[in-house]
XYZ file of C-alpha atoms in Angstrom:
503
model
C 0.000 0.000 0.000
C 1.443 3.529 -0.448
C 0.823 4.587 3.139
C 2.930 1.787 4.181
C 6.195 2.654 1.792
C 5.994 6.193 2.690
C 5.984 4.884 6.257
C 9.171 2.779 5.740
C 11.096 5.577 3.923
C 10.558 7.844 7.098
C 12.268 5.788 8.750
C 15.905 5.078 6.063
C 17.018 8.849 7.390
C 20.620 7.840 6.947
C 20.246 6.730 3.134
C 19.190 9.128 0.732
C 20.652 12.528 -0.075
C 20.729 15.382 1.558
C 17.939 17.265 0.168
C 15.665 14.439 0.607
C 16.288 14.614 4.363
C 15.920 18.246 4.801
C 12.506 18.244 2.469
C 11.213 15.607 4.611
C 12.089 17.878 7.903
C 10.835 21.074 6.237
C 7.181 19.244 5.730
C 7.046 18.165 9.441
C 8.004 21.747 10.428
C 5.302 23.070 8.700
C 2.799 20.240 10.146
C 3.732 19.971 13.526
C 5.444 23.625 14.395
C 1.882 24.924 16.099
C 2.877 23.626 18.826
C 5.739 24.946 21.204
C 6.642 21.740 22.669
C 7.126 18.054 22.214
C 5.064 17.338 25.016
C 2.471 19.593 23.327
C 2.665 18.005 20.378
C 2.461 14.551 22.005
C -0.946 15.914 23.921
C -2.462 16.726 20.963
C -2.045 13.602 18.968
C -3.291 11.754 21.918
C -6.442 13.768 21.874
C -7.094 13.471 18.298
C -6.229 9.637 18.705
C -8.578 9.278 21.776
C -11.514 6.912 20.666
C -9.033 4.437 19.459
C -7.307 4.094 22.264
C -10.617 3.740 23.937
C -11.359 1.684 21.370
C -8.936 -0.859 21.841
C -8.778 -0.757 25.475
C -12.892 -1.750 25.626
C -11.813 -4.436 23.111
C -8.914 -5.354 25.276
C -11.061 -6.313 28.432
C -14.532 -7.396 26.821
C -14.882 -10.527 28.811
C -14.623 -8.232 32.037
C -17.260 -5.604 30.739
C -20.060 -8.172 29.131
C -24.167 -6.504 28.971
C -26.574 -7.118 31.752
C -30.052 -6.616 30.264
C -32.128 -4.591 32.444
C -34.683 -7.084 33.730
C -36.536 -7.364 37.163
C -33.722 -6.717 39.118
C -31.579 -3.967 37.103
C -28.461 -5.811 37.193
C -29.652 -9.653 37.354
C -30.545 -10.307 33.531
C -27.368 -11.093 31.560
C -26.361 -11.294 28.119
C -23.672 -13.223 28.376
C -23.555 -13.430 24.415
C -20.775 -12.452 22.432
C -20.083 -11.909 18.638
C -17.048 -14.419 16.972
C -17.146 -12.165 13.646
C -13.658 -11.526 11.543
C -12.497 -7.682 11.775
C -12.010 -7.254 7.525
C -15.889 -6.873 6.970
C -14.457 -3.980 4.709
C -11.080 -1.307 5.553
C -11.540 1.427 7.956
C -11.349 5.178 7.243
C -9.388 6.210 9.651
C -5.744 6.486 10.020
C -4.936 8.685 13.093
C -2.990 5.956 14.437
C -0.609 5.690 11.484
C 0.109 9.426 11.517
C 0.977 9.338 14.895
C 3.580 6.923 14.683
C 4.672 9.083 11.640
C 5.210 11.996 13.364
C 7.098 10.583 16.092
C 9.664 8.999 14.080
C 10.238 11.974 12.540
C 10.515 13.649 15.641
C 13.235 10.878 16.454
C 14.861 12.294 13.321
C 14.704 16.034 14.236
C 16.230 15.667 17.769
C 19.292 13.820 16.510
C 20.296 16.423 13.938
C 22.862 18.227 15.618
C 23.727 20.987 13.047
C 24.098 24.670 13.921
C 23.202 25.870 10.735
C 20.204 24.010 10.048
C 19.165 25.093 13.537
C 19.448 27.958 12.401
C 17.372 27.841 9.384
C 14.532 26.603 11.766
C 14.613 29.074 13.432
C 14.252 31.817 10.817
C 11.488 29.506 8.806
C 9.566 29.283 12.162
C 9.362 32.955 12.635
C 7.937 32.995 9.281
C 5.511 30.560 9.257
C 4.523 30.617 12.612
C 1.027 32.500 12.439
C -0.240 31.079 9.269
C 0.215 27.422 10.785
C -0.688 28.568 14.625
C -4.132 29.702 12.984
C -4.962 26.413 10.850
C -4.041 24.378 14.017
C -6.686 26.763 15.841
C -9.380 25.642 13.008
C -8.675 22.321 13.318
C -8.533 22.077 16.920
C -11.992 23.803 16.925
C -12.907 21.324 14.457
C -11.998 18.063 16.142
C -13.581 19.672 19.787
C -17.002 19.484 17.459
C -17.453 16.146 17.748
C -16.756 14.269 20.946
C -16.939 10.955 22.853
C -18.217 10.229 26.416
C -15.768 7.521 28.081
C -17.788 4.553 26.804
C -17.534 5.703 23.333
C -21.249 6.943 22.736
C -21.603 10.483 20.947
C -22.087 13.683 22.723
C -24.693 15.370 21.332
C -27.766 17.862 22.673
C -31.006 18.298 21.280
C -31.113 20.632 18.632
C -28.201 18.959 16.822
C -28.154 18.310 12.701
C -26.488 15.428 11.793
C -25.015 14.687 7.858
C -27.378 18.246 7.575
C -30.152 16.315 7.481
C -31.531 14.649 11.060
C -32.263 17.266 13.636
C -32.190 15.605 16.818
C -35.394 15.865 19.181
C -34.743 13.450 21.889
C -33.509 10.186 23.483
C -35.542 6.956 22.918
C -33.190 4.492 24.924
C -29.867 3.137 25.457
C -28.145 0.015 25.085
C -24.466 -1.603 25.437
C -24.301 -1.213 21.629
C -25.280 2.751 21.784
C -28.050 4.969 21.718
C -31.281 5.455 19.564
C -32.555 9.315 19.342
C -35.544 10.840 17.550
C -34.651 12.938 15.097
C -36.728 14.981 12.146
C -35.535 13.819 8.775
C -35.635 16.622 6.773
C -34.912 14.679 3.497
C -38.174 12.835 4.034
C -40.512 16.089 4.431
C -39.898 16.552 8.336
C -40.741 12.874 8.979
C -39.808 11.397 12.446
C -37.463 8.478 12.472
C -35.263 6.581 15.103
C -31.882 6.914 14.636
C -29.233 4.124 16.110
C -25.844 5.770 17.417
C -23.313 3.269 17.279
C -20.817 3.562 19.877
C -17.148 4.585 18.844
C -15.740 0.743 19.916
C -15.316 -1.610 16.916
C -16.803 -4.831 17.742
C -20.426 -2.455 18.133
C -19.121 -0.532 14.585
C -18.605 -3.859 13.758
C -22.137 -5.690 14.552
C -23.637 -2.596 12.975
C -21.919 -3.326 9.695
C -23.290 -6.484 9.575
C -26.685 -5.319 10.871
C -26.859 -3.113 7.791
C -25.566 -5.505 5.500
C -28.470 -7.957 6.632
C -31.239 -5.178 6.739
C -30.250 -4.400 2.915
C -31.078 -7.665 1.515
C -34.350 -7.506 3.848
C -35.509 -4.361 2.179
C -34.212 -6.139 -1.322
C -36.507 -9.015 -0.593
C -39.525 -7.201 1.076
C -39.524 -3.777 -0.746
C -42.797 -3.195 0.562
C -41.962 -4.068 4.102
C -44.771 -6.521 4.578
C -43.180 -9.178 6.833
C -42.680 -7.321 9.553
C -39.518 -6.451 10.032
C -38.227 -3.199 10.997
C -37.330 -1.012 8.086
C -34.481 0.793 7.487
C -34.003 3.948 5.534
C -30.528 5.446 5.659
C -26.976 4.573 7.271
C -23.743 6.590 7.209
C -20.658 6.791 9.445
C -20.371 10.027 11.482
C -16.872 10.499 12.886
C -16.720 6.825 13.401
C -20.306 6.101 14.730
C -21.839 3.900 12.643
C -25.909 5.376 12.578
C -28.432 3.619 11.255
C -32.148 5.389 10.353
C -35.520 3.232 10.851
C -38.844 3.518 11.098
C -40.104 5.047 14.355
C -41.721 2.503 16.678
C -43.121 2.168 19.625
C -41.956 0.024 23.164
C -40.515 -2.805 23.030
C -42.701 -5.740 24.203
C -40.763 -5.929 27.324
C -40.882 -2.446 28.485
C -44.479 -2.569 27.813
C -44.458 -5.528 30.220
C -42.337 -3.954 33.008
C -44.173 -0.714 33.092
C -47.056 -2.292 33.130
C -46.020 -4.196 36.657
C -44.969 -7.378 34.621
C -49.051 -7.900 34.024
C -49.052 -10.723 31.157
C -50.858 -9.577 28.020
C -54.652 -11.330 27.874
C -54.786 -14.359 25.336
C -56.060 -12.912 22.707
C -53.182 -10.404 22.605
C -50.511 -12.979 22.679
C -51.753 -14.858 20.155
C -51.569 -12.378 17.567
C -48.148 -11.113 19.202
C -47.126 -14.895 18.769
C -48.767 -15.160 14.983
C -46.356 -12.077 13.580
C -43.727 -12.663 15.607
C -43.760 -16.158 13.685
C -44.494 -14.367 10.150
C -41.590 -12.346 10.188
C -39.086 -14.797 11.613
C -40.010 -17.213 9.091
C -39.536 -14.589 6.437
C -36.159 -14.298 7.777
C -35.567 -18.710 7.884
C -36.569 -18.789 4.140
C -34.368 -16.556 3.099
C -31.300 -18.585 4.699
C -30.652 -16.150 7.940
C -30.866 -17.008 11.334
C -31.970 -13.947 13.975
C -30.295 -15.670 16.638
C -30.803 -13.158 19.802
C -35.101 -12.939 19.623
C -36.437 -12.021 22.942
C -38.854 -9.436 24.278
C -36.666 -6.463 24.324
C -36.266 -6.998 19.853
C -39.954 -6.605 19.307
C -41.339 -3.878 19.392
C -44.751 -2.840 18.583
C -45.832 -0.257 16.253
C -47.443 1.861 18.682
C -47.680 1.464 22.078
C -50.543 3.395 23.056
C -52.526 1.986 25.488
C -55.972 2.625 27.548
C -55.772 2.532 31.298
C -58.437 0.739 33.858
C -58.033 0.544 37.729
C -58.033 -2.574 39.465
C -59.688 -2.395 42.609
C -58.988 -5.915 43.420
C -54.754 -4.818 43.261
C -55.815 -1.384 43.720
C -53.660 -0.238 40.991
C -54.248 1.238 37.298
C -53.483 -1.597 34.650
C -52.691 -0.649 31.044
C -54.211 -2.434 27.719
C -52.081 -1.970 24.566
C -54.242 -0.697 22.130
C -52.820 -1.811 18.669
C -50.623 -5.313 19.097
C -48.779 -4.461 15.784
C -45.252 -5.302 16.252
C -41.981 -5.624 14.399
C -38.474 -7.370 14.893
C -35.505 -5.676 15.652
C -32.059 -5.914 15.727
C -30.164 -8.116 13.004
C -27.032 -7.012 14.417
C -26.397 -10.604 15.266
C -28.389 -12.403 12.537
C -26.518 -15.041 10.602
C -26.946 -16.178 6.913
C -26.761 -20.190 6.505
C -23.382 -20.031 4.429
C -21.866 -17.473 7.490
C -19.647 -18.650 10.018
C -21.905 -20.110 12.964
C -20.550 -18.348 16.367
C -20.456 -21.363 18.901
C -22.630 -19.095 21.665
C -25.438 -17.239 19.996
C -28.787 -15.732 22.018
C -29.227 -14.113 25.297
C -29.026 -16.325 27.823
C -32.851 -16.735 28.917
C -33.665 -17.320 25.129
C -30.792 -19.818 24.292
C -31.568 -23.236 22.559
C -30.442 -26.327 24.415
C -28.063 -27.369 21.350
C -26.334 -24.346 21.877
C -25.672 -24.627 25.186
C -24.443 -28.393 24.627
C -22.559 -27.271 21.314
C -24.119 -29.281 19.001
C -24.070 -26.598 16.355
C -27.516 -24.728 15.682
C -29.094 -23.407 12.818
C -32.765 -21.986 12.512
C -34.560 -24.172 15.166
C -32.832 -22.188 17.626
C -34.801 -19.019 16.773
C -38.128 -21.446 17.670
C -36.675 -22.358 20.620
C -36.673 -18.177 21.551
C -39.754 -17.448 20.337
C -41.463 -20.936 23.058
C -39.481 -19.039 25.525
C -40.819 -15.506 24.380
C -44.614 -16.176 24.059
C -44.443 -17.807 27.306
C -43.144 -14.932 29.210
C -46.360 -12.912 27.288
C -48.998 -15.262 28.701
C -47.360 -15.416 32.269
C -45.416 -12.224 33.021
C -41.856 -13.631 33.712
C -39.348 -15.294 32.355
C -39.194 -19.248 31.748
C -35.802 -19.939 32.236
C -34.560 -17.219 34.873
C -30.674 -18.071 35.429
C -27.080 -17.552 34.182
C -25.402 -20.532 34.525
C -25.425 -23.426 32.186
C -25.990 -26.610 34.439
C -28.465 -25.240 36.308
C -30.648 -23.742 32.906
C -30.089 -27.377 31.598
C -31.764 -28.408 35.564
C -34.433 -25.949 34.863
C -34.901 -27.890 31.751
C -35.184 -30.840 32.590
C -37.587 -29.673 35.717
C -39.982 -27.937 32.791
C -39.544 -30.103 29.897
C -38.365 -33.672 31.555
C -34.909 -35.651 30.778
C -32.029 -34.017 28.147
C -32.376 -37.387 25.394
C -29.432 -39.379 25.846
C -28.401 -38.605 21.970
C -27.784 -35.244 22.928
C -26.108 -36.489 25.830
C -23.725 -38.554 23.875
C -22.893 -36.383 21.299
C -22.218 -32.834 22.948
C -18.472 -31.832 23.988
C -19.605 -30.495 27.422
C -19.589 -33.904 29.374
C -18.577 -31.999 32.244
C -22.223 -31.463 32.701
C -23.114 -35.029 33.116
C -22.252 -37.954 35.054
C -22.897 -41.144 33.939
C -25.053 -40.242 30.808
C -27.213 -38.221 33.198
C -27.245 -34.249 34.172
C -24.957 -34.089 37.301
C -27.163 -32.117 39.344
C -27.324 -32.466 43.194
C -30.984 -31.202 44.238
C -30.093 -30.774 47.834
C -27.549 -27.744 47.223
C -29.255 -24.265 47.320
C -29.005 -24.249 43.727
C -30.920 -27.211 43.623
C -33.589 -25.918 45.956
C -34.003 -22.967 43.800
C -34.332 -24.650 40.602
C -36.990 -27.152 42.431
C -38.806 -24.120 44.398
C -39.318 -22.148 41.077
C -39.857 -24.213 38.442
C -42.215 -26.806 37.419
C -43.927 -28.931 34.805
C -44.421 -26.495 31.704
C -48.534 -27.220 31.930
C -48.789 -26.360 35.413
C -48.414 -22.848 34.852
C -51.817 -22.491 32.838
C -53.920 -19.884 34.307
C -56.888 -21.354 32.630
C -58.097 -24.778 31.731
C -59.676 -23.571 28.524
C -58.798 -25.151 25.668
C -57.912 -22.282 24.090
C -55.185 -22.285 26.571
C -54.504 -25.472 26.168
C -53.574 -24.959 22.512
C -51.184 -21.951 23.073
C -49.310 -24.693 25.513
C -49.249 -27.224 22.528
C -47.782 -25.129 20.695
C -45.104 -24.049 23.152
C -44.018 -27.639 23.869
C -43.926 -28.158 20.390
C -41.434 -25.414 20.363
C -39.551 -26.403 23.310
C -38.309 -29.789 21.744
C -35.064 -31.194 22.677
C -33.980 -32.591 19.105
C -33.681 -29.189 16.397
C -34.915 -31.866 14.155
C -38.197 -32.648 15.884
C -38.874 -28.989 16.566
C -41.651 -27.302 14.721
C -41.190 -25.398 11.984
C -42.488 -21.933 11.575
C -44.348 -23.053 8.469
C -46.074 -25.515 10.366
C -46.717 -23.144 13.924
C -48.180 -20.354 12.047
C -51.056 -23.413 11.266
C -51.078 -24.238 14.786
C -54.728 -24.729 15.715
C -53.930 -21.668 18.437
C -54.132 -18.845 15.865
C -57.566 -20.387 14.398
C -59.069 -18.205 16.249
C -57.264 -14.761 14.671
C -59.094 -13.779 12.478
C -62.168 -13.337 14.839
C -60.661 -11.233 17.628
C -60.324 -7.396 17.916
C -56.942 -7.099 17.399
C -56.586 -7.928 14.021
C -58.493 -5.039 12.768
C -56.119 -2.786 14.288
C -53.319 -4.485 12.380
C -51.624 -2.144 9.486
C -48.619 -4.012 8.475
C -48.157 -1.624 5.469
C -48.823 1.570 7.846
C -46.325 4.318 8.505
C -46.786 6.509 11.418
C -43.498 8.272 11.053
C -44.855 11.035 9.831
């Protein structure tokens, strides 16, 4: 490359001829001579080069730093799940860190010239040159102070900001490990309101958002009229190395519906039709060879999320009803094509597929897996599978579900988990007692013996199967006897798919 040969010259400063050697001095006098002192100059190049050291330092102690989701208890919901993408999805911009190490070898070079008279010479040049430089480095310092950086990377910004001169930002929606999302007024779009993702300044987020966007692409290549569901995006661009990514403005996520709503489980009706277009859209996504892997509450969200209040004078305490259950799936950051490389860990923890845990490789059964998990938690309130450690989710399994199948058992590389072709689990421990105290049969938690609730638990065990291969397909659960009953119930005719409230 030709940065790298002009690098290596820099360096030969005894070959060459003289005037080679004092050309290549004159043109880091005239970058670097704003400053008064080494140490100055040092500063400065630090604080220009400040994101990438933060950058690599996140990077440097990820495992210590991993997500909790905010669930319950703040701190007690973990996702414990980590990307194992390559780093050359394409080259980056940015090459602070190379001129840096430019400038100091030079600097090596300039303090071990020793000659009066080309001290000399500096020092007439510098008297020359010194305001027109001193006044660009004052631009450019006022530049570079535009944009800045919290500690974790995310982008300081007030309201009233324009981004790319185009998105006005109004206010904060939410914020996550990978960033923030803000409302902003597109002004390209006729003063439409969108959500705009700010990608922290770290590189394995910039780096799950480049493969976010590469997957959302070839959804709005397949589904240009953004019938199946999933969230739509309109524009990405990189803004001083925060990847941002404009969608559709939605509403809250299923889960924070759910929490603010006292963890109140959504009536029947309401998760079936949840259930039904979750299903639509995630099939969408299995026949067109990707994998979501990381579905849970917190990635759909609905359309709107206006809702009528009633008191309860039983709980003495106002209950809300959502009024629309349109929803859509978000976040492909993690979503995986068939022909990708398959991450050995995929899915927040809650969610996670029993062949994942084991190792046995997954594919798109593990996204059925989620979505059991997921419409469970709607009809109930709380999560199925509430741990973070691997023997004792594969306990709560086998408390909820009944015995791992010894094939699985056989086969898996984590043997350390079992003990004579059986889960090596010691009920009489406290973790034992909490696992027995707290779980249960899956069809003992039916609030109703109805057979309409009946069927929605069919159709969860059908998802909660062991064996990937004797899971149900989405094909097959979205003709589930459960959702007979859809096209009857109120909730249907508040269902848009094709509707944009952005505006």
């Amino acid at each position: 490359m030709p940065h790298s040969r002009r690098y290596r010259s820099s360096e030969r400063s005894s070959r060459g001829s003289y005037h080679e050697r004092y050309r290549s001095r004159k043109h880091k006098r005239r970058r670097t001579r704003s400053r008064s002192s080494s140490s100055e100059r040092d500063r400065r190049h630090r604080r220009e080069d400040s994101y990438h050291v933060r950058s690599r330092s996140y990077d440097d102690h990820s495992g210590d730093r991993r997500a909790y989701d905010r669930r319950y208890c703040e701190s007690y919901r973990r996702n414990d799940y980590s990307r194992e993408r390559g780093e050359a999805y394409y080259e980056p911009e940015y090459h602070h860190s190379y001129e840096y190490r430019r400038s100091r070898d030079r600097e090596g070079s300039y303090r071990s010239c020793k000659s009066s008279r080309r001290k000399h010479r500096r020092r007439r040049r510098r008297s020359r040159s010194f305001s027109h430089s001193s006044s660009r480095s004052r631009q450019s310092s006022r530049r570079a102070k535009s944009v800045e950086d919290d500690d974790e990377g995310h982008l300081i910004y007030r309201v009233g900001d324009w981004l790319q001169e185009r998105y006005e930002i109004i206010s904060t929606l939410g914020e996550g490990t990978f960033g923030r999302v803000v409302q902003c007024i597109d002004h390209r779009r006729g003063g439409a309101r969108v959500a705009l993702k700010i990608i922290k300044n770290v590189e394995k987020y910039k780096e799950a958002a480049r493969l976010e966007i590469n997957v959302l692409e070839k959804i709005n290549e397949k589904d240009p009229e953004n019938t199946n569901l999933c969230v739509r995006m309109f524009d990405w661009f990189d803004y001083h190395g925060h990847m941002c990514i404009s969608f559709e403005l939605l509403g809250l996520s299923t889960f924070d519906f759910l929490k603010d709503n006292n963890y109140l489980p959504y009536p029947i009706h309401q998760v079936r039709h949840m259930a039904y277009q979750v299903c639509q859209a995630v099939k969408f996504l299995h026949d067109n060879k990707l994998t979501h892997t990381d579905l849970k509450p917190e990635n759909i969200l609905f359309v709107n999320s206006d809702y009528e209040l009633s008191y309860n004078l039983e709980k003495k305490r106002d209950e809300r009803s959502v009024k629309s259950t349109a929803i859509r799936v978000v976040d492909f950051g993690s979503a995986t094509f068939d022909h990708e490389h398959h991450s050995t860990i995929v899915s927040t923890r809650h969610y996670r597929a029993p062949e994942v845990i084991l190792e046995l490789g997954w594919s798109q059964p593990c996204d059925v897996w989620s979505i059991g998990c997921i419409i469970f938690e709607y009809y109930v309130g709380f999560t199925l599978f509430q741990t973070h450690d691997n023997r004792e989710h594969l306990a709560m399994m086998e408390r909820i579900l009944g015995p791992i199948p010894s094939r699985m058992i056989r086969k898996t590389r984590k043997q350390k988990y079992f003990y004579h072709g059986r889960l090596d689990w010691d009920e009489n421990t406290s973790a034992g007692r909490y696992v027995r105290e707290n779980c249960k049969p899956l069809r003992r938690y039916l609030t109703s013996e109805a057979e309409d609730h009946h069927r929605l638990f069919d159709l969860i065990e059908s998802m909660l199967e062991y064996e990937p291969s004797k899971r149900i397909t989405l094909a097959e659960a979205l003709k589930h006897p459960f959702f007979d009953m859809l096209e009857m119930e109120p909730s249907t005719k508040m269902w848009d798919s094709s509707r944009d409230i952005s505006r």
